[in-house]
Tab-separated table of C-alpha atoms and ligand atoms in Angstrom:
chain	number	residue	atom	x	y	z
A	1	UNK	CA	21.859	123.384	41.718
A	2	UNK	CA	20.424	126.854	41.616
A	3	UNK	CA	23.015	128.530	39.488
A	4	UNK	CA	20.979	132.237	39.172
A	5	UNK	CA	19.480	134.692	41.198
A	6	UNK	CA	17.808	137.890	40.037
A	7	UNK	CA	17.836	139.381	36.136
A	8	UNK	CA	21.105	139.698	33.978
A	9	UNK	CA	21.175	141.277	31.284
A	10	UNK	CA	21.132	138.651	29.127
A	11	UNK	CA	18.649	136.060	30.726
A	12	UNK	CA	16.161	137.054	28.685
A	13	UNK	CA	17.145	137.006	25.316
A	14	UNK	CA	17.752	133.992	23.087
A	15	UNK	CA	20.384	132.601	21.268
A	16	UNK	CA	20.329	130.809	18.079
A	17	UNK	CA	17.639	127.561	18.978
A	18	UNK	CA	18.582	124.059	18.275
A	19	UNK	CA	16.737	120.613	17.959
A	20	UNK	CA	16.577	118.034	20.691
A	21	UNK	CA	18.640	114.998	19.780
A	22	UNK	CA	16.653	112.066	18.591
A	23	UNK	CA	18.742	109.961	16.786
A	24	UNK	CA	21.986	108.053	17.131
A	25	UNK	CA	25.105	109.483	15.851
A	26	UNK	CA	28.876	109.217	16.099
A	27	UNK	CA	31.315	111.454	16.326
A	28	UNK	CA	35.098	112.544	17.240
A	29	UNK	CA	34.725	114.747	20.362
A	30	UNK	CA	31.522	114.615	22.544
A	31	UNK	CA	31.225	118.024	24.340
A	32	UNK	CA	28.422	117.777	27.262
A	33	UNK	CA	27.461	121.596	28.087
A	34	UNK	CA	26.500	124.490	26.193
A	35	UNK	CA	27.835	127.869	28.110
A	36	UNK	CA	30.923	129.588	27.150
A	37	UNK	CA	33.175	126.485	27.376
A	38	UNK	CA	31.647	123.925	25.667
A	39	UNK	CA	31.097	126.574	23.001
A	40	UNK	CA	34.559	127.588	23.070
A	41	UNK	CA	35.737	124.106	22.860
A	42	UNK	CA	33.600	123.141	20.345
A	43	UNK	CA	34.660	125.977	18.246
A	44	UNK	CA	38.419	125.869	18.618
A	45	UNK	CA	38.070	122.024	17.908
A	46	UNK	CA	35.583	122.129	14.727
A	47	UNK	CA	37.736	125.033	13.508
A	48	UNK	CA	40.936	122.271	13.547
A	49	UNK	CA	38.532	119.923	11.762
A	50	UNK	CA	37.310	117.560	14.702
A	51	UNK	CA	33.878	115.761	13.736
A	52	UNK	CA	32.086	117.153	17.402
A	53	UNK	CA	28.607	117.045	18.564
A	54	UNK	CA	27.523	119.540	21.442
A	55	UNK	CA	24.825	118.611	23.736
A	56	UNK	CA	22.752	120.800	26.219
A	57	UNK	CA	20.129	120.124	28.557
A	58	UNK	CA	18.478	123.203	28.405
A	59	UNK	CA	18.938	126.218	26.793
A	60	UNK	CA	22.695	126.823	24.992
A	61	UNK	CA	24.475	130.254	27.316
A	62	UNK	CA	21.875	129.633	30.066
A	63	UNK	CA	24.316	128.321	32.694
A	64	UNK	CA	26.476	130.377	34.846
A	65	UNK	CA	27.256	131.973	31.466
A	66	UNK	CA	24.161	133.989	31.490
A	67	UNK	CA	25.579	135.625	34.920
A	68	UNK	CA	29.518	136.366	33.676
A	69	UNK	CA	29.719	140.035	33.772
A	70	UNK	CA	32.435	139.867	31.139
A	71	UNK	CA	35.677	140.859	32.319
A	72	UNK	CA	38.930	140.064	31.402
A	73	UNK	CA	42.018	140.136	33.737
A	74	UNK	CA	45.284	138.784	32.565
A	75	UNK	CA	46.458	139.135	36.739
A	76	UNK	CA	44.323	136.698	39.154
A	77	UNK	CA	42.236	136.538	42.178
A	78	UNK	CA	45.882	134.714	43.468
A	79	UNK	CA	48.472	137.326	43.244
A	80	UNK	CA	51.647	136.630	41.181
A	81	UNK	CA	53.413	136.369	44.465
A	82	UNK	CA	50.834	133.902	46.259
A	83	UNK	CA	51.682	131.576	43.425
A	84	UNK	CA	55.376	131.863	43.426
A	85	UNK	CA	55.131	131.021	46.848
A	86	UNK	CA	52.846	128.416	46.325
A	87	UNK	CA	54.397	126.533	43.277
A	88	UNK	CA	58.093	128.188	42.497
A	89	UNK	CA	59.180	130.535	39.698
A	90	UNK	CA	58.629	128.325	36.604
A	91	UNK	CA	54.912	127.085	37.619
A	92	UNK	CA	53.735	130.548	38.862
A	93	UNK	CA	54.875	132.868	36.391
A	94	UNK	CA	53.979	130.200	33.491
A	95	UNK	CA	50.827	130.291	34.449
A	96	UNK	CA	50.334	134.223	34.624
A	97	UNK	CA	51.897	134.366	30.886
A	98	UNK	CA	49.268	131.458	30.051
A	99	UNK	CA	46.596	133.990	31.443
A	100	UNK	CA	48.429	136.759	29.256
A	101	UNK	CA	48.134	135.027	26.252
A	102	UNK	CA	44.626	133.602	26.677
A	103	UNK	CA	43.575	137.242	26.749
A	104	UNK	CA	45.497	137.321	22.808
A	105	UNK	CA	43.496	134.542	21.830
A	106	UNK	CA	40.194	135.372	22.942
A	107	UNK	CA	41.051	138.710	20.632
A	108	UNK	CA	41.938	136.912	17.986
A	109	UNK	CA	38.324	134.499	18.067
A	110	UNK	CA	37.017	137.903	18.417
A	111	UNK	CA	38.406	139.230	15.391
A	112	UNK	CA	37.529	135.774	13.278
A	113	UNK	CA	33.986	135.907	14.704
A	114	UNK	CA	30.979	137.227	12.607
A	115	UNK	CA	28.799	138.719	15.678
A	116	UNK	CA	30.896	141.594	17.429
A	117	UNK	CA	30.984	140.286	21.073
A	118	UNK	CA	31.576	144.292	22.164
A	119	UNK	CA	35.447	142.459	22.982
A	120	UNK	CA	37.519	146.019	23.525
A	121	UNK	CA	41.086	146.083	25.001
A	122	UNK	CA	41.469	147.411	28.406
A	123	UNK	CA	43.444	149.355	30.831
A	124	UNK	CA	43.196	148.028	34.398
A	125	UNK	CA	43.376	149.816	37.757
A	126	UNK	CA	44.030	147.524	40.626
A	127	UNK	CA	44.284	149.259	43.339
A	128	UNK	CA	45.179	149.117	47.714
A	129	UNK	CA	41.937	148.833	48.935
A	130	UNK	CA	43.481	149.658	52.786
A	131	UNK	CA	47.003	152.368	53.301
A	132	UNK	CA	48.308	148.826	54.550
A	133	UNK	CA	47.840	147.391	51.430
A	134	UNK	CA	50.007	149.810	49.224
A	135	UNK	CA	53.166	147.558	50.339
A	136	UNK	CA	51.328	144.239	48.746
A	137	UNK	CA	50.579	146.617	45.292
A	138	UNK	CA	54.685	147.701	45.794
A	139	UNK	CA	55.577	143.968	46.116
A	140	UNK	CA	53.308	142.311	43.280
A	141	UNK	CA	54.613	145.434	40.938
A	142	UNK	CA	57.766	144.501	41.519
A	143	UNK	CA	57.474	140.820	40.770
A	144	UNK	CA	55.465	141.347	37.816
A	145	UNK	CA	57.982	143.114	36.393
A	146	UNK	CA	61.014	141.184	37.314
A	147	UNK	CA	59.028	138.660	35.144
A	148	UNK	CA	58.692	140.588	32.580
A	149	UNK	CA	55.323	141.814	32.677
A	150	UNK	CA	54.388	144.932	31.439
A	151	UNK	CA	52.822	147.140	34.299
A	152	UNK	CA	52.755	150.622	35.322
A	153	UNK	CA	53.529	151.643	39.127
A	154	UNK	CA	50.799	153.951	40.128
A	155	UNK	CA	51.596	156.211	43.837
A	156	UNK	CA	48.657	158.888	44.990
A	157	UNK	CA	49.286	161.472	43.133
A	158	UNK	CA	48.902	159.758	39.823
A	159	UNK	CA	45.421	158.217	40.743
A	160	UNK	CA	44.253	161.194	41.592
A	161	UNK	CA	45.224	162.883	38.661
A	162	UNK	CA	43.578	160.094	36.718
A	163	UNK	CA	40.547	159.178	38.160
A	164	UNK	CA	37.925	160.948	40.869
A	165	UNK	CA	39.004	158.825	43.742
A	166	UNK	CA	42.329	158.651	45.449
A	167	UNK	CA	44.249	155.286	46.653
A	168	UNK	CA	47.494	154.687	47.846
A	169	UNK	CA	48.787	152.372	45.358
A	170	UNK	CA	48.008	150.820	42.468
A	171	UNK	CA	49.225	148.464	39.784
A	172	UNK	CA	47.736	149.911	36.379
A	173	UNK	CA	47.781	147.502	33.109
A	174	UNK	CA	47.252	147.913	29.611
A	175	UNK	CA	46.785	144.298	28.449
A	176	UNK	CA	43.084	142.985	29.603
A	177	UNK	CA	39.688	143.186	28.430
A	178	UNK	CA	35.805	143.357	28.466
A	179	UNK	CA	33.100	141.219	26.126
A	180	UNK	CA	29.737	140.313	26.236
A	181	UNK	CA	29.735	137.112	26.944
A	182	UNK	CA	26.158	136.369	25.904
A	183	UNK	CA	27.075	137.578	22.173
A	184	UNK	CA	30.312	135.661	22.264
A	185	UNK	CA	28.203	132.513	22.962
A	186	UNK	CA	26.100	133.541	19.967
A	187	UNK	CA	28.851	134.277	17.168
A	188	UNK	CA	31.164	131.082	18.588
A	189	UNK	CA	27.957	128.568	18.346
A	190	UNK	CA	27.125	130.357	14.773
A	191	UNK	CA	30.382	130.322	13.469
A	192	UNK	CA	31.329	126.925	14.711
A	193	UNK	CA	28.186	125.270	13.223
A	194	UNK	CA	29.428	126.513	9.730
A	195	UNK	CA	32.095	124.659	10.844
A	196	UNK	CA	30.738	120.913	10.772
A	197	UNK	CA	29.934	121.472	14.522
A	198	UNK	CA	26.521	119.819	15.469
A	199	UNK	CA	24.264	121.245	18.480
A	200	UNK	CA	21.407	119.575	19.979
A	201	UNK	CA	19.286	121.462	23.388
A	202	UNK	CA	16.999	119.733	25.534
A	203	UNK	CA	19.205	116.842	25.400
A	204	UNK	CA	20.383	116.233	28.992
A	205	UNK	CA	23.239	113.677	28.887
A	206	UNK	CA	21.522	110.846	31.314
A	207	UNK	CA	24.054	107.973	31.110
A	208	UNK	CA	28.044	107.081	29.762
A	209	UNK	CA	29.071	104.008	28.949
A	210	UNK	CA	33.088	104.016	28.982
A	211	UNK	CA	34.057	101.672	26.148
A	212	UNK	CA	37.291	100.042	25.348
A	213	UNK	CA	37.432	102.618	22.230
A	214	UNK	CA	35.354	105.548	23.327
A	215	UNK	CA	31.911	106.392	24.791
A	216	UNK	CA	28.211	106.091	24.333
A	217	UNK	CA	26.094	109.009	25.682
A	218	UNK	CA	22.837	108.555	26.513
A	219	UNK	CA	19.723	111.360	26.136
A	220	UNK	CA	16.343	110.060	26.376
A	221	UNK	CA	15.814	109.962	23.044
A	222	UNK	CA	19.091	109.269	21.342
A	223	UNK	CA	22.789	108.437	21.680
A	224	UNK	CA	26.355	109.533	20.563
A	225	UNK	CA	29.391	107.307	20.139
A	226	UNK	CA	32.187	109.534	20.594
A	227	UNK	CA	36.091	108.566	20.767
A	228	UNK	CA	36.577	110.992	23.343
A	229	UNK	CA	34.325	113.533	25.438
A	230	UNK	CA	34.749	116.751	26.822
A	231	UNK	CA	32.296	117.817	29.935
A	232	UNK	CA	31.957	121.401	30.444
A	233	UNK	CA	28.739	121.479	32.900
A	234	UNK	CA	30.382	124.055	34.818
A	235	UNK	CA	29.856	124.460	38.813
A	236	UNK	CA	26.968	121.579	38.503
A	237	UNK	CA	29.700	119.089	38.086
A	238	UNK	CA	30.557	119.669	41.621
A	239	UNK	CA	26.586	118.093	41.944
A	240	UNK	CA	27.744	114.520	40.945
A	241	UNK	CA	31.808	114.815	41.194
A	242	UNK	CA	33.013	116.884	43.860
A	243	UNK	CA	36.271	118.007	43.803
A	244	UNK	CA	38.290	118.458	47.334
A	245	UNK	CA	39.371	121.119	46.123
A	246	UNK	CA	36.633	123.123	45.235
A	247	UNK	CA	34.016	125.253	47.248
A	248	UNK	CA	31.274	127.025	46.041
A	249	UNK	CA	30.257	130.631	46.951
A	250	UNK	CA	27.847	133.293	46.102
A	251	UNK	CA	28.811	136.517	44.021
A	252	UNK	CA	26.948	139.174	43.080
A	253	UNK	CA	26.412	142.165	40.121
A	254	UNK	CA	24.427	144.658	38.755
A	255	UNK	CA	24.201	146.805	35.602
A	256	UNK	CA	23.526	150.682	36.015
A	257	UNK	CA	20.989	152.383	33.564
A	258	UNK	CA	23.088	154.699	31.000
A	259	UNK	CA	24.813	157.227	32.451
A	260	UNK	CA	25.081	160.465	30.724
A	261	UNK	CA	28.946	161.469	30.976
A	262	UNK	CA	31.300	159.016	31.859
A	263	UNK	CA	34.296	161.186	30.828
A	264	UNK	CA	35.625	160.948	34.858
A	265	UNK	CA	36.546	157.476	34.241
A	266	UNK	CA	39.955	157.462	32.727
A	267	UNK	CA	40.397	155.010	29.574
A	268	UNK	CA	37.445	153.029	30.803
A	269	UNK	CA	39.410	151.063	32.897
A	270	UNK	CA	38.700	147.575	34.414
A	271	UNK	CA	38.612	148.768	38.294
A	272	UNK	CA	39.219	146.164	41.270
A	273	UNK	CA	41.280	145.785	44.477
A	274	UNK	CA	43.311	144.185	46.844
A	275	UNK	CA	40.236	143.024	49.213
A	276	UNK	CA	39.340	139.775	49.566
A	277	UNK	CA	36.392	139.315	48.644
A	278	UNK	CA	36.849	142.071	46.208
A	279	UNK	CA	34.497	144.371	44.168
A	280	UNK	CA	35.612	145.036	40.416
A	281	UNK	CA	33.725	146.846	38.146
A	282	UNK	CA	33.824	148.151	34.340
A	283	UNK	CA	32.061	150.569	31.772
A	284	UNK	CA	29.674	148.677	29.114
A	285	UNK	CA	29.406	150.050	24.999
A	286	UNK	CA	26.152	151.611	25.881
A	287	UNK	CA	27.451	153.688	28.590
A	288	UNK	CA	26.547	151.789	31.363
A	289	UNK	CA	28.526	150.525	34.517
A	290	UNK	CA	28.644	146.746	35.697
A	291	UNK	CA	29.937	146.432	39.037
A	292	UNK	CA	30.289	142.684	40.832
A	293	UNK	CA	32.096	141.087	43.760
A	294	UNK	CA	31.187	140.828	47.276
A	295	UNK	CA	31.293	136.907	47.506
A	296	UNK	CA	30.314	135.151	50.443
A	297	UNK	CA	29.214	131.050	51.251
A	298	UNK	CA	26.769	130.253	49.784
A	299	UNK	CA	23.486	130.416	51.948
A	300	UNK	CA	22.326	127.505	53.252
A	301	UNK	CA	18.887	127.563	51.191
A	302	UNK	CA	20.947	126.897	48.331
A	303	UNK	CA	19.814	129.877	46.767
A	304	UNK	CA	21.809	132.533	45.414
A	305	UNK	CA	19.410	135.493	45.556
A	306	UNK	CA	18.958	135.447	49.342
A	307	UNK	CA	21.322	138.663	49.785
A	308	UNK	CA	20.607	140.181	46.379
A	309	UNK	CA	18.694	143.497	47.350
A	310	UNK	CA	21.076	144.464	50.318
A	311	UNK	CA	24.367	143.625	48.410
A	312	UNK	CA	22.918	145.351	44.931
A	313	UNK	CA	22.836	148.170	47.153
A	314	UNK	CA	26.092	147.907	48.529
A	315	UNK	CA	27.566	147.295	45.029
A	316	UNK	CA	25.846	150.667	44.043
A	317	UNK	CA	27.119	152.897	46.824
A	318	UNK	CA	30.984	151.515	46.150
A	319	UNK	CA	30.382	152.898	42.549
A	320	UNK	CA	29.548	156.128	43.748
A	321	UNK	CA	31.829	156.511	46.715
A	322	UNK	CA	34.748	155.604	43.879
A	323	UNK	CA	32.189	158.318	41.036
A	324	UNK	CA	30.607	161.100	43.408
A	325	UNK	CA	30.861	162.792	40.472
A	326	UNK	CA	28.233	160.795	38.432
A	327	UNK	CA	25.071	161.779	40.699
A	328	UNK	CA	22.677	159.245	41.341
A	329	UNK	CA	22.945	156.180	39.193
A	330	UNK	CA	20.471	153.246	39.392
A	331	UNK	CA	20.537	149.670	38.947
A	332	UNK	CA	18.712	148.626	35.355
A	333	UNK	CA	19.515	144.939	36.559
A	334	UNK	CA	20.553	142.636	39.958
A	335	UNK	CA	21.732	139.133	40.090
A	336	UNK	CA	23.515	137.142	42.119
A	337	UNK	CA	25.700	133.524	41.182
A	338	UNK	CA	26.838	130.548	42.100
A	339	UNK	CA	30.872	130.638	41.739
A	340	UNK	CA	33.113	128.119	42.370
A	341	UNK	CA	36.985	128.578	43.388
A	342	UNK	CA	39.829	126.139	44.225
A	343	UNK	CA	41.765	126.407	47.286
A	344	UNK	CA	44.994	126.938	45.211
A	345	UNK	CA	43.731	129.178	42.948
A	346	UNK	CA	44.317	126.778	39.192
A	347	UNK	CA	41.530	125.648	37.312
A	348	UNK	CA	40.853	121.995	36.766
A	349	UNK	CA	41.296	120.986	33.324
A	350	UNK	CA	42.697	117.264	32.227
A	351	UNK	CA	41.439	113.523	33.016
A	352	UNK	CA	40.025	112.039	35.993
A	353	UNK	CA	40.903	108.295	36.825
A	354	UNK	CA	37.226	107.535	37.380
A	355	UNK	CA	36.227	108.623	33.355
A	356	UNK	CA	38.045	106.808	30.862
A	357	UNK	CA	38.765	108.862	27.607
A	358	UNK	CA	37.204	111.774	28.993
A	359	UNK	CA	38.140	115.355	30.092
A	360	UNK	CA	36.980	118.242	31.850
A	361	UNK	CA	36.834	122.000	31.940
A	362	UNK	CA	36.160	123.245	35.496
A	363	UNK	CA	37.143	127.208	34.672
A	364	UNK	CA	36.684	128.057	38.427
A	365	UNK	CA	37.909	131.255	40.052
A	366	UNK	CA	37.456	134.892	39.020
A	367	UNK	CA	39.212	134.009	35.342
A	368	UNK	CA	36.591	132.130	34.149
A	369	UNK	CA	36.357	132.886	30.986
A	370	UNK	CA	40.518	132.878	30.246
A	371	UNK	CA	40.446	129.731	31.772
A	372	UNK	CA	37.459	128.055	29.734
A	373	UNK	CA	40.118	129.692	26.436
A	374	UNK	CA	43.012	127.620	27.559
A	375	UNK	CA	41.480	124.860	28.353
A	376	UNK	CA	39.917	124.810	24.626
A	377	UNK	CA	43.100	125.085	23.491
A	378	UNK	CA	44.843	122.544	25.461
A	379	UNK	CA	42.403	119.983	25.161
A	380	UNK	CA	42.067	120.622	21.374
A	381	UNK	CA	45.698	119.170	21.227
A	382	UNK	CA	45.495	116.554	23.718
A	383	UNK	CA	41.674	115.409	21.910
A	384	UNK	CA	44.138	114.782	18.674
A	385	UNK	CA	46.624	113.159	21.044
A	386	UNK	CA	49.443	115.253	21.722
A	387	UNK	CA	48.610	116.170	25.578
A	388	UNK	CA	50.550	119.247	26.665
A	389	UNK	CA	52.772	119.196	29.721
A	390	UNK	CA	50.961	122.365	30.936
A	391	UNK	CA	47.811	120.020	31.420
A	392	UNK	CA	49.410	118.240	34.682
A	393	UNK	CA	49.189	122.170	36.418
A	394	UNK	CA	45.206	122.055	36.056
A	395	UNK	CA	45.278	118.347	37.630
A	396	UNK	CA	41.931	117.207	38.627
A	397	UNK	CA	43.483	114.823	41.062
A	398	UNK	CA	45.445	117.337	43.118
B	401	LIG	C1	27.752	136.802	38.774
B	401	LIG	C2	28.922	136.201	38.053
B	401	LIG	C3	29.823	137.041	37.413
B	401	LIG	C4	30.908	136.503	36.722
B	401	LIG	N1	31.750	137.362	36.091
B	401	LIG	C5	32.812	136.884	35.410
B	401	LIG	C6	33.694	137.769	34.732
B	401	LIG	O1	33.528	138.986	34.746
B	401	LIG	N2	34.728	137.220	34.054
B	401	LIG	C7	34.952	135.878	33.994
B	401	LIG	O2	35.923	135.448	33.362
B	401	LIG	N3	34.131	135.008	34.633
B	401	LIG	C8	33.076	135.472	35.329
B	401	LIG	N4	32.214	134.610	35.971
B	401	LIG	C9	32.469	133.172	35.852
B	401	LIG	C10	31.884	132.646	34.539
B	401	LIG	O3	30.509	132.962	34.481
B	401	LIG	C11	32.080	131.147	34.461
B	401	LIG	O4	33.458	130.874	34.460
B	401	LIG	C12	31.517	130.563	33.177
B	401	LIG	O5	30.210	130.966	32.933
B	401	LIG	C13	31.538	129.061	33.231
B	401	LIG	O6	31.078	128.611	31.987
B	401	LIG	P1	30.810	127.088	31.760
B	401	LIG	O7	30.544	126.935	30.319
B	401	LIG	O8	31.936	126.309	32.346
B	401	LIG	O9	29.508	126.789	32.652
B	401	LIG	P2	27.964	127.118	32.328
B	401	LIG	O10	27.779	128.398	31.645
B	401	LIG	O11	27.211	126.888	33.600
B	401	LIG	O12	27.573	125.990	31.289
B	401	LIG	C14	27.415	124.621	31.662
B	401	LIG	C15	26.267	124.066	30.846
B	401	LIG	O13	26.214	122.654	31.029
B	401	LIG	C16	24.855	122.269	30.953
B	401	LIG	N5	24.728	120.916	31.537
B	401	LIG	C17	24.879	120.563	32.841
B	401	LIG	N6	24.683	119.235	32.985
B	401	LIG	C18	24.412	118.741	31.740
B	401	LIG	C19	24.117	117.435	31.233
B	401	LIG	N7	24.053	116.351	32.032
B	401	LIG	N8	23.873	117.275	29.897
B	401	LIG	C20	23.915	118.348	29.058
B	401	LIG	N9	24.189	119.616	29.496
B	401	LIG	C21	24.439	119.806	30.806
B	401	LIG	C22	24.136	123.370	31.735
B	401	LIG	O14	22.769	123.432	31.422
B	401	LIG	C23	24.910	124.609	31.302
B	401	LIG	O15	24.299	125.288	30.203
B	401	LIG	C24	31.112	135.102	36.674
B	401	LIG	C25	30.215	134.256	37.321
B	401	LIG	C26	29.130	134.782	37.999
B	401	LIG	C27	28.168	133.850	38.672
């Protein structure tokens, strides 16, 4: 699978290199994938003292990783209200305070870690992208905060008074965040290598032999005898294991050059809508904007950059219809991505029948990267055998 189209930001640069594995070894936990899960698993379970072996068949924070434009959204692509439809009170609004406290965590790993990962708390404006949509904003607002979450109510008047543009509605949130997710790669493979953690590259997992007591991983030249593994191969695993559930579309970003005064853009908040597909977009540390969104199906080629120079444009001109006042910005980089979403709107995370002592992190939607932190957590407990209740939410088998 073509995973990338175009230049990200962080395509070109390297992170920490690693040998190829060429020897046998045995451990605890097998993790299979290098992006932002398997290095968040691998870190969470080396920090609670798991022998665990990471290995990647190319380049560690190549993947889809390479392409996350780093924001962090406690609220979903599925509104609060979609979900209590979907799956009653206790499911729906469980899982939103999961999302909530996934954001804590990843703040916390960002505090512990010795690279800063530019992770900075965020306001976020989400706002009705139509006049029709202000009664959906009105209706989420209010079950957010019958729940208990804490959200701001935001009419016309108080846009405008806050930001260049004007909207009917909007839900405004002090709780999310932004990080570079190629430097959090960086500091959680560093620190977690201090750890005991041990991380081969060019070492493509070829075969696994499910054992009455474990597994034995094949590369071409070595092996691992693990007692459990943990694949995080992200939207390739829909290659060899499709999920019903899943399908796979094409989203798109790009990264402005500086821009000189971004003073206009109140608390440099997250930005995104009530459109479907929407466009988001944030503010980077060196003063730049990142704005993404406009999914579609994938095109038939297979190839994610077919689109990339009209909807780069498109993704420009939304910036400054929202910033008139910011003059003529241009794009510094385009790309375009793979992304994978399920129909209900969970992540997969747990077992499959078909992979004995095995597990999987399939972080798919928008929430990728709060998903790929609960699932490290979760599985870090069920990997030493206490399996939380939560897991049977994320069900691969749904
Ligand atoms: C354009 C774009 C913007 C995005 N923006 C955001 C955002 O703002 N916020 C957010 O939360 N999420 C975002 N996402 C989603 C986010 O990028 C993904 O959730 C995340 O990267 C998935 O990480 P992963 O580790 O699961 O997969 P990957 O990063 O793809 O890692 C999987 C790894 O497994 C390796 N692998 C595969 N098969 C094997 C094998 N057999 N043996 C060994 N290794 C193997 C691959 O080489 C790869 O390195 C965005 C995605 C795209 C495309």
């Amino acid at each position: 699978m073509k995973l990338i189209g175009g230049y990200t930001p962080w395509s070109g640069l390297d992170i920490q290199s690693f040998s190829r594995l060429e020897s046998e070894l045995s451990c605890d936990v097998l993790v299979i994938g290098g992006g932002i899960s398997g290095a968040l698993v691998s870190y969470v379970l080396s920090h609670h003292g798991s022998e665990t072996i990471l290995l990647e068949k190319g380049h560690i924070g190549k993947g889809s990783t390479s392409a996350n434009t780093g924001t962090i959204h406690f609220m979903n692509d599925m509104a609060l209200t979609e979900l209590i439809q979907k799956f009653g009170e206790h499911k729906g609004t469980g899982f939103y305070r999961m999302c909530g406290e996934a954001v804590e965590r990843l703040s916390q790993v960002a505090a512990n870690l010795s690279v800063d990962i530019e992770f900075r708390r965020r306001s976020s404006l989400y706002y009705a992208s139509t006049e029709a949509d202000a009664g959906k904003i009105r209706n989420e607002y209010d079950k957010l905060i019958r729940h208990g979450f804490q959200v701001e109510y935001w009419n016309r008047n108080t846009i405008k008074s806050h930001f260049p543009f004007s909207k009917s509605a909007a839900i405004y949130t002090r709780r999310d965040a932004e990080l570079n997710p190629y430097k959090m790669v960086q500091g959680l493979m560093m620190d977690a290598t201090r750890q005991g953690l041990r991380a081969f590259e060019n070492s493509r997992v070829q075969n696994v032999e499910y054992k009455v007591n474990g597994v034995t991983a094949k590369t071409k030249y070595g092996t691992i005898h693990a007692k459990t593994v943990i694949w995080t191969v992200g939207y390739e695993a829909q290659d060899w294991k499709p999920d019903p559930i899943v399908s796979l579309d094409c989203t798109y970003a790009v990264m402005t050059d500086p821009i000189v005064d971004l003073s206009s853009w109140h608390e440099r908040a997250l930005i995104w809508e009530t459109n479907r597909p929407y466009v988001y977009m944030r503010t980077t540390k060196d003063n730049r904007i990142i704005a993404g969104g406009m999914d579609e199906p994938l095109h038939e080629s297979g190839y994610p950059e077919t689109n990339l120079s009209v909807r780069s444009e498109q993704l420009l001109e939304k910036i400054q219809t929202l910033f008139p006042d910011l003059g003529t910005i241009s794009a510094a980089y385009c790309w375009s991505g793979v992304f994978a979403s399920t129909e209900d709107g969970l992540p997969l995370i747990g077992r499959h029948p078909h992979y004995p002592h095995s597990y999987f992190i399939e972080g798919y939607g928008g929430n990728g990267t709060i998903y790929s932190m609960l699932a490290a957590d979760l599985l870090t407990k069920a990997a030493a055998g206490e399996e939380p209740a939560e897991l049977s939410w994320f069900s691969l088998t749904r």
